Short mmCIF file of C-alpha atoms and ligand atoms in Angstrom, two decimals:
data_model
loop_
_atom_site.label_atom_id
_atom_site.label_comp_id
_atom_site.label_asym_id
_atom_site.label_seq_id
_atom_site.Cartn_x
_atom_site.Cartn_y
_atom_site.Cartn_z
CA MET A 22 8.21 -7.31 -22.78
CA ARG A 23 11.87 -8.52 -21.58
CA ASN A 24 14.48 -8.87 -24.28
CA ASP A 25 15.93 -12.50 -23.86
CA ASN A 26 19.49 -11.22 -24.78
CA GLU A 27 19.74 -8.94 -21.81
CA PRO A 28 21.47 -10.49 -18.92
CA ARG A 29 18.88 -11.53 -16.06
CA HIS A 30 18.58 -9.33 -13.20
CA VAL A 31 20.17 -10.78 -10.06
CA MET A 32 17.62 -10.80 -7.37
CA PRO A 33 18.64 -9.42 -4.11
CA TRP A 34 17.42 -12.50 -2.20
CA ARG A 35 15.53 -15.70 -3.11
CA ILE A 36 12.70 -17.38 -1.37
CA GLU A 37 14.06 -20.77 -2.49
CA ASP A 38 17.27 -19.86 -0.51
CA ILE A 39 15.17 -19.85 2.87
CA ASP A 40 14.79 -22.80 4.66
CA LEU A 41 11.12 -23.01 5.44
CA THR A 42 11.47 -26.18 7.59
CA ARG A 43 12.76 -23.77 10.29
CA ILE A 44 9.14 -22.20 10.52
CA ASP A 45 7.47 -22.74 13.60
CA ARG A 46 3.90 -23.91 12.36
CA GLN A 47 2.16 -23.84 15.47
CA ARG A 48 3.51 -20.34 16.71
CA ALA A 49 2.58 -18.99 13.02
CA ALA A 50 -0.85 -20.45 12.87
CA ALA A 51 -1.55 -19.13 16.47
CA ASN A 52 -1.72 -15.45 15.06
CA GLU A 53 -4.90 -16.10 12.86
CA ASP A 54 -5.30 -12.45 12.13
CA LEU A 55 -1.65 -11.91 10.96
CA MET A 56 -2.03 -15.07 8.71
CA LEU A 57 -5.31 -13.54 7.01
CA LEU A 58 -3.23 -10.21 6.57
CA LEU A 59 -0.28 -12.17 5.03
CA ALA A 60 -2.67 -13.92 2.59
CA ALA A 61 -4.28 -10.56 1.43
CA SER A 62 -0.71 -9.11 0.93
CA SER A 63 0.50 -12.32 -1.13
CA PHE A 64 -2.61 -11.80 -3.42
CA ILE A 65 -1.81 -8.12 -4.03
CA GLU A 66 1.88 -8.71 -4.86
CA SER A 67 0.93 -11.63 -7.06
CA GLY A 68 -1.34 -9.27 -9.20
CA SER A 69 1.81 -6.76 -9.57
CA ASP A 70 2.02 -7.90 -13.20
CA LEU A 71 -1.36 -6.14 -14.23
CA TYR A 72 0.16 -2.98 -13.18
CA THR A 73 3.43 -3.47 -14.97
CA SER A 74 1.68 -3.62 -18.39
CA ASN A 75 -0.35 -0.33 -17.63
CA LEU A 76 2.87 1.35 -16.29
CA ASN A 77 4.84 0.43 -19.42
CA VAL A 78 2.33 1.98 -21.74
CA PHE A 79 2.23 5.10 -19.52
CA PHE A 80 6.13 5.24 -19.62
CA ASN A 81 6.39 4.36 -23.13
CA GLY A 82 9.44 5.89 -24.79
CA ASP A 83 11.54 6.03 -21.52
CA PRO A 84 13.78 3.07 -21.69
CA GLU A 85 15.34 3.87 -18.31
CA VAL A 86 12.14 3.55 -16.59
CA SER A 87 10.58 0.78 -18.68
CA GLU A 88 13.85 -1.33 -18.33
CA TRP A 89 13.81 -0.90 -14.71
CA LEU A 90 10.00 -2.05 -14.21
CA ASN A 91 10.25 -5.17 -16.35
CA ARG A 92 13.80 -6.13 -15.43
CA GLU A 93 13.92 -5.70 -11.57
CA TRP A 94 10.56 -4.13 -10.27
CA GLU A 95 8.10 -6.61 -11.56
CA PRO A 96 10.04 -9.82 -10.70
CA GLU A 97 10.81 -8.54 -7.34
CA GLU A 98 6.91 -7.83 -6.65
CA LEU A 99 6.07 -11.16 -7.83
CA GLN A 100 8.50 -12.86 -5.66
CA HIS A 101 7.04 -11.02 -2.87
CA GLY A 102 3.84 -12.71 -3.75
CA ARG A 103 5.37 -16.06 -4.30
CA ALA A 104 7.47 -15.68 -0.85
CA LEU A 105 4.08 -15.14 1.29
CA LYS A 106 2.12 -17.92 -0.69
CA THR A 107 4.87 -20.22 -0.08
CA TYR A 108 4.73 -19.30 3.78
CA ILE A 109 0.96 -19.61 3.80
CA GLN A 110 0.90 -22.80 2.29
CA TYR A 111 3.60 -24.34 4.68
CA VAL A 112 1.44 -23.02 7.74
CA TRP A 113 -2.07 -23.45 6.44
CA PRO A 114 -1.81 -26.46 4.31
CA GLU A 115 -5.63 -26.77 4.03
CA PHE A 116 -6.13 -23.27 2.69
CA ASP A 117 -6.49 -23.54 -1.29
CA TRP A 118 -4.45 -20.51 -2.32
CA ASP A 119 -4.90 -20.83 -5.87
CA ALA A 120 -8.49 -21.01 -5.95
CA ALA A 121 -9.16 -18.17 -3.87
CA PHE A 122 -6.40 -16.12 -5.83
CA GLN A 123 -8.23 -16.85 -9.01
CA THR A 124 -11.53 -15.24 -7.57
CA PHE A 125 -9.63 -12.45 -6.36
CA ILE A 126 -7.83 -11.89 -9.50
CA GLU A 127 -10.80 -11.81 -11.51
CA GLU A 128 -12.56 -8.85 -9.60
CA TYR A 129 -9.06 -7.03 -9.10
CA SER A 130 -8.09 -6.95 -12.65
CA THR A 131 -11.39 -4.99 -13.42
CA THR A 132 -10.03 -2.12 -10.87
CA CYS A 133 -6.42 -1.80 -12.56
CA SER A 134 -7.14 0.86 -15.15
CA PHE A 135 -5.82 3.98 -16.67
CA GLU A 136 -8.38 6.08 -14.72
CA GLU A 137 -6.22 5.15 -11.73
CA PHE A 138 -3.14 7.15 -13.06
CA GLU A 139 -2.11 10.61 -12.36
CA LYS A 140 -2.39 12.98 -15.18
CA THR A 141 1.38 13.49 -15.68
CA ARG A 142 4.44 11.38 -15.46
CA ALA A 143 6.04 13.31 -12.56
CA LEU A 144 2.69 13.08 -10.38
CA GLU A 145 2.49 9.33 -11.27
CA MET A 146 6.03 8.83 -9.73
CA VAL A 147 4.73 10.53 -6.45
CA ALA A 148 1.63 8.09 -6.44
CA ARG A 149 4.11 5.35 -6.84
CA CYS A 150 6.27 6.54 -4.13
CA VAL A 151 3.20 6.62 -1.60
CA VAL A 152 2.58 2.79 -2.90
CA GLU A 153 6.02 1.80 -2.01
CA THR A 154 5.75 3.62 1.20
CA GLY A 155 2.56 1.93 2.22
CA THR A 156 4.29 -1.58 1.52
CA ALA A 157 7.51 -0.79 3.27
CA THR A 158 5.37 0.38 6.32
CA LEU A 159 3.33 -2.60 6.29
CA TYR A 160 6.13 -5.31 6.25
CA ARG A 161 7.90 -3.49 8.72
CA ALA A 162 4.72 -3.69 11.00
CA ILE A 163 4.44 -7.41 10.16
CA GLY A 164 7.81 -8.08 10.94
CA GLU A 165 7.39 -6.25 14.22
CA CYS A 166 4.15 -8.20 15.46
CA SER A 167 5.37 -11.57 14.47
CA ASP A 168 7.47 -13.50 16.96
CA GLU A 169 8.16 -16.29 14.02
CA PRO A 170 11.72 -15.91 12.87
CA VAL A 171 11.31 -17.06 9.45
CA LEU A 172 8.54 -14.70 8.79
CA LYS A 173 10.69 -11.81 10.15
CA GLU A 174 13.40 -12.97 7.70
CA ILE A 175 11.08 -12.87 4.78
CA THR A 176 9.31 -9.51 5.66
CA ALA A 177 12.73 -7.96 6.40
CA ASN A 178 13.75 -8.72 2.90
CA ILE A 179 10.75 -7.86 1.25
CA ARG A 180 10.63 -4.46 3.13
CA SER A 181 14.23 -3.56 1.94
CA ASP A 182 13.20 -4.34 -1.72
CA GLU A 183 10.17 -1.83 -1.05
CA VAL A 184 12.29 0.92 0.30
CA ARG A 185 14.62 0.53 -2.66
CA HIS A 186 11.69 0.68 -5.12
CA TYR A 187 10.71 3.84 -3.33
CA LYS A 188 14.13 5.22 -3.94
CA HIS A 189 13.91 4.54 -7.71
CA PHE A 190 10.48 6.06 -8.15
CA PHE A 191 11.55 9.01 -6.08
CA ARG A 192 14.66 9.46 -8.47
CA TYR A 193 12.26 9.23 -11.45
CA PHE A 194 10.01 11.85 -10.01
CA LYS A 195 12.82 14.35 -9.75
CA LYS A 196 13.64 13.62 -13.36
CA TYR A 197 10.41 14.23 -14.71
CA ASN A 198 9.63 17.07 -12.31
CA GLN A 199 12.50 18.99 -13.64
CA ILE A 200 10.70 18.89 -17.10
CA GLU A 201 7.18 19.33 -15.55
CA GLY A 202 7.85 21.68 -12.76
CA HIS A 203 5.05 21.06 -10.41
CA GLY A 204 4.90 23.05 -6.98
CA ARG A 205 4.15 21.73 -3.53
CA LEU A 206 0.56 21.87 -3.93
CA ALA A 207 0.23 19.84 -6.97
CA VAL A 208 2.76 17.16 -5.36
CA LEU A 209 0.65 17.32 -2.35
CA GLY A 210 -2.62 16.79 -4.13
CA ALA A 211 -1.08 13.50 -5.82
CA LEU A 212 0.13 12.27 -2.40
CA MET A 213 -3.01 12.70 -0.90
CA ARG A 214 -5.16 11.22 -3.61
CA ARG A 215 -2.98 8.19 -3.36
CA VAL A 216 -3.05 7.94 0.45
CA ILE A 217 -6.70 7.69 0.46
CA GLU A 218 -6.98 5.36 -2.46
CA ILE A 219 -4.47 3.05 -1.01
CA ARG A 220 -6.51 2.18 2.12
CA ASN A 221 -9.61 1.03 0.61
CA GLU A 222 -10.01 -0.80 -2.40
CA ASP A 223 -7.05 -3.31 -2.79
CA SER A 224 -6.54 -4.67 0.53
CA GLU A 225 -10.43 -4.72 1.13
CA ILE A 226 -10.99 -6.85 -2.06
CA ALA A 227 -8.05 -8.96 -1.04
CA LEU A 228 -9.05 -9.83 2.48
CA ARG A 229 -12.78 -10.44 1.31
CA HIS A 230 -11.28 -13.24 -1.06
CA VAL A 231 -9.12 -14.54 1.73
CA TYR A 232 -12.07 -14.82 4.12
CA ALA A 233 -14.25 -16.68 1.39
CA GLY A 234 -11.59 -19.25 1.08
CA ARG A 235 -10.67 -19.73 4.85
CA TYR A 236 -14.39 -19.44 6.20
CA PRO A 237 -16.51 -20.61 3.29
CA ASP A 238 -19.56 -21.04 5.65
CA ARG A 239 -19.42 -17.38 6.70
CA VAL A 240 -19.06 -16.05 3.21
CA ARG A 241 -22.41 -13.94 3.55
CA ASP A 242 -21.71 -12.73 7.12
CA GLU A 243 -20.95 -9.21 6.32
CA ALA A 244 -20.88 -8.11 10.07
CA TYR A 245 -18.27 -10.96 10.59
CA SER A 246 -16.16 -9.76 7.51
CA ARG A 247 -16.07 -6.16 8.80
CA GLU A 248 -15.15 -7.32 12.35
CA LEU A 249 -12.18 -9.36 10.83
CA THR A 250 -11.19 -6.39 8.71
CA ALA A 251 -11.20 -4.19 11.80
CA ARG A 252 -9.02 -6.61 13.73
CA VAL A 253 -6.49 -6.95 10.95
CA ASN A 254 -6.23 -3.23 10.54
CA LYS A 255 -5.83 -2.84 14.30
CA LEU A 256 -3.05 -5.20 14.30
CA VAL A 257 -1.02 -3.06 11.81
CA ARG A 258 -1.90 0.26 13.27
CA HIS A 259 -0.56 -0.96 16.63
CA ASN A 260 2.83 -1.79 15.14
CA LEU A 261 3.13 0.89 12.30
CA SER A 262 6.12 3.18 12.21
CA ALA A 263 4.23 6.24 11.46
CA ASP A 264 7.61 8.12 11.65
CA MET A 265 9.24 6.19 8.85
CA CYS A 266 6.09 6.50 6.76
CA VAL A 267 5.89 10.27 7.13
CA LYS A 268 9.35 10.71 6.35
CA MET A 269 9.06 8.91 3.11
CA LEU A 270 5.72 10.66 2.23
CA LEU A 271 7.22 14.24 2.95
CA LYS A 272 10.33 13.60 0.75
CA PRO A 273 9.00 14.73 -2.51
CA LEU A 274 7.26 17.72 -0.99
CA ASN A 275 11.04 18.99 -0.52
CA LEU A 276 9.85 21.11 2.60
CA PRO A 277 12.23 23.46 4.13
CA ALA A 278 13.99 22.03 7.16
CA LYS A 279 12.51 24.65 9.72
CA ILE A 280 9.12 23.67 8.81
CA ARG A 281 9.37 19.72 8.69
CA PRO A 282 9.04 19.18 12.49
CA GLY A 283 5.91 21.30 12.55
CA VAL A 284 3.88 18.98 9.92
CA HIS A 285 5.63 15.69 10.98
CA TYR A 286 3.54 14.97 14.16
CA PRO A 287 -0.09 15.94 12.58
CA LEU A 288 0.82 13.96 9.67
CA ALA A 289 2.00 11.00 11.40
CA LYS A 290 -1.44 10.93 13.42
CA ILE A 291 -3.34 11.52 9.79
CA THR A 292 -1.32 8.85 8.26
CA GLN A 293 -1.68 6.40 11.06
CA HIS A 294 -5.65 6.42 10.72
CA VAL A 295 -5.89 6.98 6.95
CA PHE A 296 -3.72 4.05 6.10
CA PHE A 297 -5.15 1.43 8.57
CA ARG A 298 -8.43 2.74 9.97
FE1 FE2 B 9 5.99 -5.85 -3.02
FE1 FE2 B 10 7.66 -2.39 -4.33
#
């Protein structure tokens, strides 16, 4: 829904400007679990446009939000998908990304519906903050567990986009909550609903389609794919910055400074286990 007369958004970074020939192929391919995770993330990011159209309908009549979603958010999210795809194709030339993505998107598109949305705009903004917190945390963890410089550079770029997205959604949350006036309990409810939801469906579907493309002969071996999923999640959990994650999650609750340290540690532990069990 872009208006072609508007000036184009200048992307903060471009995958085309990164010299992929610097990728240490062997070093990257040696970490199979990380590559599986990257492939799954590239699928979810590349499916971001499914959400934009739903979000556009949900925020219809608010040009500030719709314009930002269309001009900045969606192109940046799609570039995350493209950047990771490019990286994967360089390291795994034998992996048919397009074919695996096709089967993924057929299943994934049936899960993106209005039922997933919160009941009000302010609370949906809280849910969006949780999603951006999850991705910022994930890319930080990926950057930390990788020793391949090009991947570190790409994930650092993606992470700073996700943090900026979070800041936008947080600002929109405050704008709508001035009208809707939700208390902490309602905000906490939206936070928890999304934290629980973020863990399961999306990454599970994506990983399943990555495995099917990567190990077609083990496609029906459920025990094997459970084992792979557990390994991939463990990898993230070990490198997760629960601290950053919890700080971002707590912000919409606007807790008084004196009780913040008290809830920080238990929440960090819970988050670590709920996000990447
Ligand atoms: Fe993203
Ligand atoms: Fe994002």
